[in-house]
Coordinates of C-alpha atoms in Angstrom, one line a residue:
S1 CA -1.7 -1.7 18.1
D2 CA 0.5 0.9 17.1
W3 CA 0.5 -1.6 14.0
D4 CA 1.1 0.3 10.5
P5 CA 0.1 -2.2 7.9
S6 CA 2.1 0.3 5.0
D7 CA 5.5 -0.3 7.5
Y8 CA 7.5 -3.6 7.0
A9 CA 9.1 -3.3 9.9
S10 CA 6.1 -2.8 12.1
T11 CA 3.8 -5.9 13.3
P12 CA 0.2 -7.0 14.5
D13 CA -0.3 -7.4 18.0
A14 CA -0.9 -11.4 18.7
L15 CA -2.6 -13.1 21.1
I16 CA -3.7 -16.7 21.7
A17 CA -6.0 -17.3 24.5
V18 CA -7.1 -20.9 25.9
E19 CA -9.4 -21.9 28.3
V20 CA -8.2 -23.1 31.4
R21 CA -10.0 -26.1 33.9
N22 CA -7.2 -26.0 36.3
E23 CA -4.9 -23.5 36.7
G24 CA -2.8 -25.4 39.1
K25 CA -1.9 -27.6 36.7
A26 CA -1.3 -24.4 34.0
A27 CA 1.3 -22.8 36.7
E28 CA 3.3 -26.1 36.1
F29 CA 3.0 -26.2 32.7
L30 CA 4.7 -22.3 32.8
Q31 CA 7.6 -23.4 35.0
T32 CA 8.0 -27.1 33.0
L33 CA 8.2 -24.2 30.2
Q34 CA 10.3 -22.0 31.4
G35 CA 13.0 -24.7 32.8
S36 CA 12.4 -26.5 29.5
L37 CA 13.8 -23.1 27.2
A38 CA 16.0 -22.3 30.1
R39 CA 18.4 -25.3 29.2
E40 CA 18.1 -24.5 25.2
G41 CA 19.6 -20.8 26.4
V42 CA 16.5 -19.1 26.0
V43 CA 15.2 -17.0 29.6
L44 CA 11.9 -16.8 30.5
I45 CA 12.0 -13.2 32.9
P46 CA 8.9 -13.0 35.3
T47 CA 7.9 -9.8 35.1
G48 CA 3.9 -8.6 37.0
Y49 CA 0.9 -7.2 35.3
Q50 CA -2.2 -6.2 37.0
N51 CA -1.2 -9.2 39.8
V52 CA -0.3 -11.1 37.7
E53 CA 2.5 -13.1 36.5
L54 CA 4.2 -13.0 32.8
L55 CA 6.5 -15.1 31.5
T56 CA 8.4 -12.2 28.2
W57 CA 11.1 -13.7 26.6
T58 CA 12.9 -10.4 25.9
E59 CA 12.8 -6.9 27.3
E60 CA 8.6 -6.0 29.0
D61 CA 7.3 -3.4 25.7
T62 CA 8.5 -5.4 22.5
G63 CA 8.9 -9.1 23.5
L64 CA 6.2 -12.4 23.5
A65 CA 4.5 -13.4 26.8
I66 CA 2.9 -16.3 28.1
A67 CA 0.5 -15.9 31.3
V68 CA -2.1 -17.5 33.1
S69 CA -5.2 -15.1 34.2
D70 CA -8.7 -16.0 35.7
G71 CA -9.3 -19.3 34.2
M72 CA -7.2 -18.2 31.1
L73 CA -4.1 -19.3 29.6
L74 CA -2.7 -16.1 27.1
A75 CA 0.3 -16.1 25.2
G76 CA 1.0 -13.9 22.2
T77 CA 3.1 -10.3 22.2
N78 CA 3.7 -8.9 25.6
R79 CA 1.3 -5.9 25.0
A80 CA -1.6 -8.3 23.5
V81 CA -1.4 -10.2 26.8
Q82 CA -1.6 -7.4 29.3
R83 CA -4.4 -5.8 27.0
G84 CA -6.1 -9.4 27.6
I85 CA -5.7 -9.1 31.0
D86 CA -7.3 -5.8 30.9
A87 CA -10.1 -7.1 29.0
Q88 CA -11.2 -9.9 31.3
S89 CA -12.3 -6.8 34.1
G90 CA -13.8 -4.6 31.8
R91 CA -14.4 -4.2 27.8
S92 CA -14.2 -6.9 25.0
L93 CA -15.2 -8.2 22.5
A94 CA -17.7 -9.6 23.8
D95 CA -19.4 -6.1 25.0
N96 CA -19.1 -4.9 21.4
P97 CA -22.4 -4.7 19.8
D98 CA -22.1 -5.6 16.8
F99 CA -19.6 -8.4 17.4
A100 CA -22.9 -9.5 19.6
E101 CA -25.4 -8.7 17.2
A102 CA -23.5 -11.2 13.8
T103 CA -22.7 -13.6 16.2
D104 CA -26.7 -13.9 17.3
S105 CA -27.3 -15.4 14.4
L106 CA -24.7 -17.7 13.9
P107 CA -25.5 -21.3 14.6
D108 CA -25.0 -22.6 18.3
G109 CA -22.7 -25.5 18.4
R110 CA -20.9 -24.0 16.3
L111 CA -16.7 -25.5 16.2
F112 CA -14.8 -22.3 15.3
T113 CA -16.4 -18.4 15.2
G114 CA -14.5 -15.6 13.0
W115 CA -15.0 -12.0 13.2
I116 CA -14.0 -8.8 10.9
D117 CA -14.0 -5.2 12.5
A118 CA -14.8 -2.9 9.1
A119 CA -13.7 -0.3 10.9
F120 CA -9.5 -1.5 10.9
Y121 CA -9.9 -2.7 7.1
Q122 CA -11.7 0.6 5.7
G123 CA -9.1 2.3 7.5
I124 CA -6.9 0.8 5.5
Y125 CA -8.1 1.2 1.7
E126 CA -8.5 4.6 2.8
D127 CA -4.6 5.2 3.4
I128 CA -4.0 2.9 -0.6
L129 CA -6.9 5.6 -1.6
T130 CA -4.2 8.5 -1.3
T131 CA -1.4 6.9 -2.7
G132 CA 0.1 7.7 -5.9
L133 CA -1.0 4.6 -7.4
A134 CA -4.7 5.1 -6.6
P135 CA -5.5 7.6 -9.4
A136 CA -4.4 4.3 -11.9
A137 CA -6.3 1.7 -10.7
P138 CA -9.5 2.0 -12.5
D139 CA -12.2 0.7 -9.7
V140 CA -11.5 2.3 -6.7
D141 CA -13.8 4.7 -6.4
L142 CA -17.0 2.1 -7.0
A143 CA -15.0 -0.2 -4.5
Q144 CA -15.3 2.5 -2.2
D145 CA -18.7 2.3 -2.6
M146 CA -19.1 -1.1 -2.2
M147 CA -17.4 -0.7 0.9
D148 CA -19.8 2.2 2.5
G149 CA -21.7 1.2 5.2
W150 CA -19.9 -2.1 6.4
K151 CA -19.9 -2.4 10.0
G152 CA -17.8 -6.6 10.0
A153 CA -18.5 -9.5 9.3
A154 CA -18.3 -12.9 10.9
F155 CA -18.5 -16.6 10.3
A156 CA -18.7 -19.9 11.5
M157 CA -18.0 -23.7 10.9
T158 CA -20.7 -26.0 12.5
V159 CA -20.3 -30.1 12.1
T160 CA -23.2 -30.9 10.7
E161 CA -24.9 -34.5 9.7
A162 CA -24.2 -33.6 5.9
G163 CA -21.1 -32.6 6.6
I164 CA -19.3 -28.9 7.4
A165 CA -21.2 -25.8 7.5
I166 CA -19.9 -22.2 6.8
D167 CA -22.3 -19.6 7.3
G168 CA -21.6 -15.8 7.5
T169 CA -22.9 -12.5 8.6
V170 CA -22.6 -9.3 7.2
L171 CA -23.6 -5.9 8.7
F172 CA -24.6 -2.9 7.3
E173 CA -25.5 0.4 8.4
E174 CA -29.2 0.6 8.3
G175 CA -30.3 2.2 5.1
Q176 CA -26.9 1.3 3.8
E177 CA -26.9 -2.0 2.7
P178 CA -25.6 -1.8 -1.6
D179 CA -27.7 -3.5 -4.2
W180 CA -25.0 -5.5 -5.4
Y181 CA -24.9 -7.4 -2.2
T182 CA -28.4 -8.2 -1.4
T183 CA -29.8 -9.1 -4.8
A184 CA -27.4 -9.5 -7.1
L185 CA -25.2 -11.5 -5.0
L186 CA -27.6 -13.9 -4.3
G187 CA -28.8 -17.1 -6.8
T188 CA -31.8 -18.8 -7.5
G189 CA -30.9 -22.3 -6.4
S190 CA -31.4 -23.3 -10.1
V191 CA -27.9 -24.4 -10.8
P192 CA -27.9 -27.7 -8.8
A193 CA -30.6 -29.0 -11.1
L194 CA -28.5 -28.5 -14.0
L195 CA -25.2 -30.8 -12.4
P196 CA -24.8 -34.9 -12.5
S197 CA -25.4 -36.2 -8.9
D198 CA -20.8 -36.9 -8.7
T199 CA -19.9 -33.0 -9.0
L200 CA -17.2 -32.5 -6.7
A201 CA -17.9 -28.9 -6.7
F202 CA -19.8 -26.3 -7.6
V203 CA -20.5 -21.9 -6.6
E204 CA -23.6 -20.3 -7.5
Y205 CA -23.6 -16.7 -8.2
G206 CA -25.6 -13.8 -8.4
S207 CA -27.0 -13.2 -12.2
P208 CA -24.7 -11.2 -14.6
A209 CA -27.5 -8.5 -15.4
G210 CA -27.9 -8.0 -11.8
I211 CA -24.9 -7.1 -11.1
W212 CA -23.4 -4.8 -13.4
S213 CA -26.8 -2.8 -13.3
S214 CA -26.2 -2.6 -10.1
T215 CA -22.7 -1.3 -10.6
A216 CA -22.6 0.5 -13.8
T217 CA -24.0 3.6 -12.7
A218 CA -20.9 4.2 -10.3
L219 CA -18.6 2.8 -12.6
M220 CA -19.4 5.3 -15.5
G221 CA -19.5 8.0 -12.6
T222 CA -16.0 7.3 -11.9
Q223 CA -14.3 6.0 -15.2
P224 CA -15.9 7.5 -18.4
S225 CA -13.2 5.8 -20.5
Y226 CA -15.2 2.1 -20.0
E227 CA -18.0 3.4 -21.7
E228 CA -15.9 4.7 -24.7
E229 CA -14.1 1.3 -24.0
L230 CA -17.2 -0.7 -24.3
D231 CA -18.0 0.9 -27.8
E232 CA -14.7 0.2 -28.9
F233 CA -15.6 -3.9 -28.5
E234 CA -18.8 -3.1 -30.4
Q235 CA -17.1 -1.7 -33.5
Q236 CA -15.0 -4.6 -33.6
L237 CA -17.8 -7.8 -32.6
G238 CA -20.7 -6.3 -34.0
F239 CA -22.6 -6.5 -31.0
H240 CA -22.4 -4.5 -27.6
P241 CA -20.4 -6.6 -24.3
I242 CA -22.9 -5.3 -22.0
D243 CA -26.2 -3.8 -24.3
D244 CA -26.3 -7.4 -26.2
F245 CA -25.2 -9.9 -24.3
V246 CA -24.3 -9.2 -20.5
A247 CA -27.9 -7.5 -20.0
Y248 CA -29.7 -10.7 -21.2
L249 CA -28.2 -13.0 -18.4
D250 CA -30.2 -12.6 -16.1
G251 CA -30.6 -15.6 -14.6
S252 CA -28.0 -17.0 -11.8
M253 CA -24.5 -18.4 -12.6
G254 CA -22.6 -20.7 -11.2
I255 CA -19.2 -23.0 -12.2
A256 CA -18.9 -26.4 -11.4
L257 CA -15.9 -28.9 -11.1
L258 CA -16.8 -32.3 -12.8
Q259 CA -15.0 -35.8 -13.0
S260 CA -14.4 -35.7 -17.1
Q261 CA -11.2 -37.8 -18.7
K262 CA -11.1 -35.2 -21.2
G263 CA -11.1 -31.7 -22.3
L264 CA -8.3 -29.0 -21.4
L265 CA -8.3 -29.2 -17.3
A266 CA -7.8 -32.8 -17.6
A267 CA -4.9 -32.8 -20.4
E268 CA -3.6 -29.9 -18.2
T269 CA -3.4 -31.1 -14.7
G270 CA -3.0 -34.6 -15.1
Y271 CA -6.2 -34.9 -13.3
P272 CA -9.5 -36.2 -14.1
I273 CA -11.9 -33.2 -14.2
G274 CA -13.5 -30.9 -16.2
L275 CA -14.8 -27.0 -15.2
V276 CA -17.9 -26.2 -16.9
G277 CA -19.7 -22.9 -16.3
F278 CA -23.8 -21.1 -16.4
A279 CA -25.3 -18.2 -16.7
G280 CA -29.1 -18.3 -17.1
T281 CA -31.1 -16.1 -19.4
S282 CA -34.7 -15.8 -19.8
S283 CA -34.1 -14.3 -23.5
P284 CA -32.2 -16.7 -25.3
D285 CA -33.0 -15.3 -29.1
P286 CA -30.3 -12.2 -28.6
L287 CA -28.1 -14.1 -26.8
R288 CA -28.2 -16.5 -30.0
S289 CA -27.8 -13.3 -32.2
S290 CA -24.5 -12.2 -30.3
L291 CA -23.3 -15.4 -30.1
A292 CA -23.2 -16.0 -34.1
Q293 CA -21.7 -12.4 -34.4
L294 CA -18.9 -13.5 -32.5
N295 CA -18.1 -16.6 -34.3
T296 CA -18.1 -14.4 -37.5
V297 CA -15.4 -12.5 -35.5
L298 CA -13.9 -15.4 -34.4
A299 CA -13.6 -17.1 -38.1
D300 CA -12.3 -13.8 -39.4
E301 CA -9.0 -14.0 -37.4
G302 CA -8.7 -17.8 -37.6
I303 CA -10.4 -19.5 -34.9
A304 CA -13.6 -21.3 -36.4
A305 CA -16.1 -22.4 -34.2
R306 CA -17.3 -26.7 -35.3
T307 CA -21.4 -26.5 -34.6
T308 CA -22.4 -29.9 -33.0
N309 CA -25.7 -31.0 -31.5
V310 CA -26.2 -32.4 -27.8
A311 CA -29.7 -34.0 -27.1
G312 CA -31.5 -31.4 -29.2
N313 CA -29.5 -27.8 -28.1
E314 CA -26.8 -26.6 -30.5
F315 CA -22.9 -26.0 -29.5
Y316 CA -20.3 -24.2 -30.6
V317 CA -16.6 -25.9 -29.9
Y318 CA -13.8 -24.1 -30.4
E319 CA -10.3 -26.3 -31.2
D320 CA -7.0 -25.6 -31.4
A321 CA -4.8 -27.8 -33.6
G322 CA -7.3 -30.2 -33.5
E323 CA -8.0 -30.4 -30.0
E324 CA -11.2 -28.8 -28.1
V325 CA -11.1 -26.0 -25.9
V326 CA -13.9 -24.9 -25.5
A327 CA -17.4 -25.1 -26.0

């Protein structure tokens, strides 16, 4: 396709392909469609391509088309339908080794399969980097590092006895798998044991410390001002946001949606729901010290924390006009 994502006047080619098990019935359907649209003033023009009859809406090179070819009903832009016909007797997505590798690891019997070709999106990203606004974005170089070596991604939806399962595979060039993806992105499976049985939804992720350590070098190397900003935060807070806080969050983190009659989210939405977040640590004492310092700073700003005890654990509750906001 000649689609240029930065040009709003251009559009991508789109193709819908549906398996046909009775081509005679499918041809009758096209004739019926042609007659029905004609009564509405829409004329489908028969054209030929590779011995296949296409019905096109407008000019051959710019309009929409529909056709039956070799057991498939093809519909989309005229060029996309032609490319679909070419693929049936030539190279197709099924011959793409990256697509084959990614989908081979997906479950059999899946209801839906998707594929993203990394090369196309990396090309778009390279175009973004050349714009005048790119230097003002603090994370463009870091994001580029994260995309290096990415070849593509496949995903699937499968119906199981327990429900609908969604699986995904991301391909990288050999030896170029980023550390943030293979280690920092993964959780330990510890979050479900902390949640009530009627939890509505939750996600678990890798540790904040692991994510930071895998991206800090690139971030500091490309954006030196980040380090200066962190030092300014240290002066204001009395502790370093990374060295005295994030670095100790070395366990999995998660967010859960729970049933709750009280709380800010329930009050704002009108639904009996609440959010809770987790971040594990193997060094709680340094975190307690940083949190105590934060409470001192907030108190100086007029935001006093109310201390309460729940099952032997000390909680700090922050309120606004007497209403609990977060704990």
